[in-house]
Structures are given as structure tokens and as C-alpha cells.
Coordinates of C-alpha atoms in Angstrom, one line a residue:
Q32 CA -13.2 7.6 -9.5
V33 CA -10.7 5.1 -9.9
Q34 CA -11.2 2.5 -13.2
L35 CA -8.6 -0.5 -13.3
V36 CA -8.9 -1.7 -17.2
E37 CA -7.2 -5.3 -17.8
S38 CA -6.2 -6.5 -21.3
G39 CA -4.5 -9.1 -23.0
G40 CA -6.1 -12.4 -21.8
G41 CA -7.3 -15.1 -24.3
L42 CA -6.8 -18.9 -25.2
V43 CA -3.4 -20.3 -25.4
Q44 CA -1.9 -23.7 -26.1
P45 CA 0.3 -25.0 -22.7
G46 CA 3.7 -24.1 -22.9
G47 CA 2.7 -20.9 -24.4
S48 CA 2.8 -17.5 -23.5
L49 CA 0.3 -14.3 -22.8
R50 CA 1.0 -10.6 -21.4
L51 CA -1.4 -9.3 -19.4
S52 CA -1.4 -5.1 -19.0
C53 CA -3.7 -3.5 -16.3
A54 CA -4.2 0.8 -16.6
A55 CA -5.4 2.8 -13.8
S56 CA -6.7 6.0 -14.4
G57 CA -9.1 8.6 -12.9
S58 CA -8.4 10.7 -9.5
I59 CA -5.3 8.9 -8.6
F60 CA -3.2 10.5 -5.8
S61 CA -0.5 7.8 -5.0
I62 CA -0.5 4.4 -5.9
Y63 CA 1.6 1.8 -3.4
A64 CA 1.2 -1.4 -4.9
M65 CA -0.4 -3.0 -7.8
G66 CA -1.1 -7.0 -8.5
W67 CA -2.5 -9.6 -10.2
Y68 CA -5.0 -12.5 -8.5
R69 CA -7.0 -14.9 -10.3
Q70 CA -9.8 -17.1 -9.6
A71 CA -10.7 -20.7 -11.3
P72 CA -14.0 -22.4 -11.6
G73 CA -15.0 -23.4 -7.8
K74 CA -12.2 -22.0 -6.1
Q75 CA -11.0 -18.6 -4.3
R76 CA -9.4 -15.8 -5.2
E77 CA -5.7 -16.2 -4.9
L78 CA -2.5 -14.0 -5.4
V79 CA -0.5 -14.6 -8.3
A80 CA 2.2 -11.4 -8.2
R81 CA 2.5 -8.2 -6.4
I82 CA 4.9 -5.1 -7.0
T83 CA 5.1 -1.8 -5.2
T84 CA 6.1 1.5 -6.0
G85 CA 9.5 0.6 -5.3
G86 CA 9.8 -2.5 -7.2
N87 CA 9.6 -5.1 -4.4
T88 CA 7.8 -8.3 -5.8
R89 CA 6.2 -11.2 -4.4
Y90 CA 4.6 -14.3 -6.4
A91 CA 2.8 -17.5 -5.6
D92 CA 4.9 -20.4 -5.3
S93 CA 3.0 -21.8 -8.0
V94 CA 4.1 -19.4 -10.9
K95 CA 8.1 -18.6 -9.7
G96 CA 10.1 -18.8 -12.6
R97 CA 7.3 -18.5 -15.0
F98 CA 5.3 -15.3 -14.6
T99 CA 7.0 -11.9 -14.2
I100 CA 5.3 -8.5 -12.9
S101 CA 6.5 -5.2 -14.0
R102 CA 5.5 -1.9 -13.5
D103 CA 5.2 1.4 -15.6
N104 CA 4.6 3.8 -12.4
A105 CA 4.6 6.9 -15.1
K106 CA 1.5 5.1 -16.8
N107 CA 0.0 3.6 -13.8
T108 CA 0.5 0.5 -15.5
V109 CA 0.9 -3.1 -14.0
Y110 CA 1.9 -6.2 -16.6
L111 CA 1.9 -9.8 -16.0
Q112 CA 4.3 -11.7 -18.5
M113 CA 3.1 -15.3 -18.2
N114 CA 5.3 -18.2 -20.0
S115 CA 5.4 -22.1 -20.1
L116 CA 1.6 -21.7 -19.2
K117 CA -0.3 -24.9 -17.8
P118 CA -3.8 -26.0 -18.1
E119 CA -4.1 -25.0 -14.2
D120 CA -3.0 -21.3 -14.9
T121 CA -6.6 -21.5 -16.6
A122 CA -8.8 -18.8 -14.5
V123 CA -10.0 -15.2 -14.9
Y124 CA -7.3 -12.8 -13.8
Y125 CA -7.8 -9.7 -11.7
C126 CA -5.6 -6.6 -11.2
N127 CA -5.8 -4.7 -8.3
A128 CA -4.0 -1.7 -7.0
D129 CA -3.7 0.0 -3.6
L130 CA -3.9 3.5 -3.7
M131 CA -5.0 6.9 -2.4
A132 CA -7.4 8.9 -4.5
G133 CA -6.5 12.3 -2.7
P134 CA -4.0 13.5 -0.4
S135 CA -6.6 13.3 2.5
Q136 CA -8.1 10.1 1.8
S137 CA -7.1 6.3 3.1
P138 CA -6.1 4.0 1.1
Y139 CA -8.3 1.7 -0.5
T140 CA -8.1 -1.2 -2.8
Y141 CA -9.6 -1.1 -6.2
W142 CA -10.1 -3.9 -8.9
G143 CA -10.2 -4.6 -12.3
Q144 CA -13.2 -6.5 -14.0
G145 CA -10.8 -9.4 -14.5
T146 CA -9.8 -10.9 -17.8
Q147 CA -10.3 -14.8 -18.8
V148 CA -7.1 -16.6 -19.5
T149 CA -7.4 -19.8 -20.9
V150 CA -4.6 -22.8 -21.1
S151 CA -5.7 -25.5 -23.2
S152 CA -4.7 -27.7 -26.7

């Protein structure tokens, strides 16, 4: 069984910073990519940032230059450093991972439970 546990959300003023962490644990054979998505009330879940094992990254246009995704492969952990936060960044942030739980299993996407980020004065 695989678990993704997020941490680091909270309330921050506009212009502030937060750092999210997500650790994957359990039966993990290989992780291909990890990423962060977010979902604001009344909106669809959207990609925020994604990083492969090799370090290739992809960002939503709305966060480029403000957010940085990084990864510690040895710890199966992904981070999201969020700077210059705006009220429109308010959402539940979800971690996900594309991984194989065993050498003979097909890749599967696992999700964390989500962590609330609120940007407000």
C-alpha cells in the first residue's frame, strides 16, 4: 500500500511564502514523477508543477517565477516552495506520484489527502 502525506499548508498574507512537502511511503518500487495540483472552490483541479526523476520540471503559467518544485529521490519526497503568494493561489493543494508499487505492476497515479493554502490579509 502506498501513502502520500502532505504538510506545510496554512494561512499566509499576500506576498508571503509557504513551503509544502509530500512524502511517499509504503510499497514503492519506482517513482517516475511527482507533482502538485490544486483545486479552488467551484473550480476544476489543475496542475501547479511537476517534476520527473531526472529533474525535468513543468509549471502552470500562473505560477512560473513564483513557485519552485524540487525533489529528494532518496526520501521519495517532493517540495513546493511558493513565494509572492496571491489571493488567487488559495486552494487545496494535492500531491501526486506516478509510480510502480512492484516490479511486475503497472504504473499507477497515487494522490495525497490535500492541504489547504489560504492567502488572505
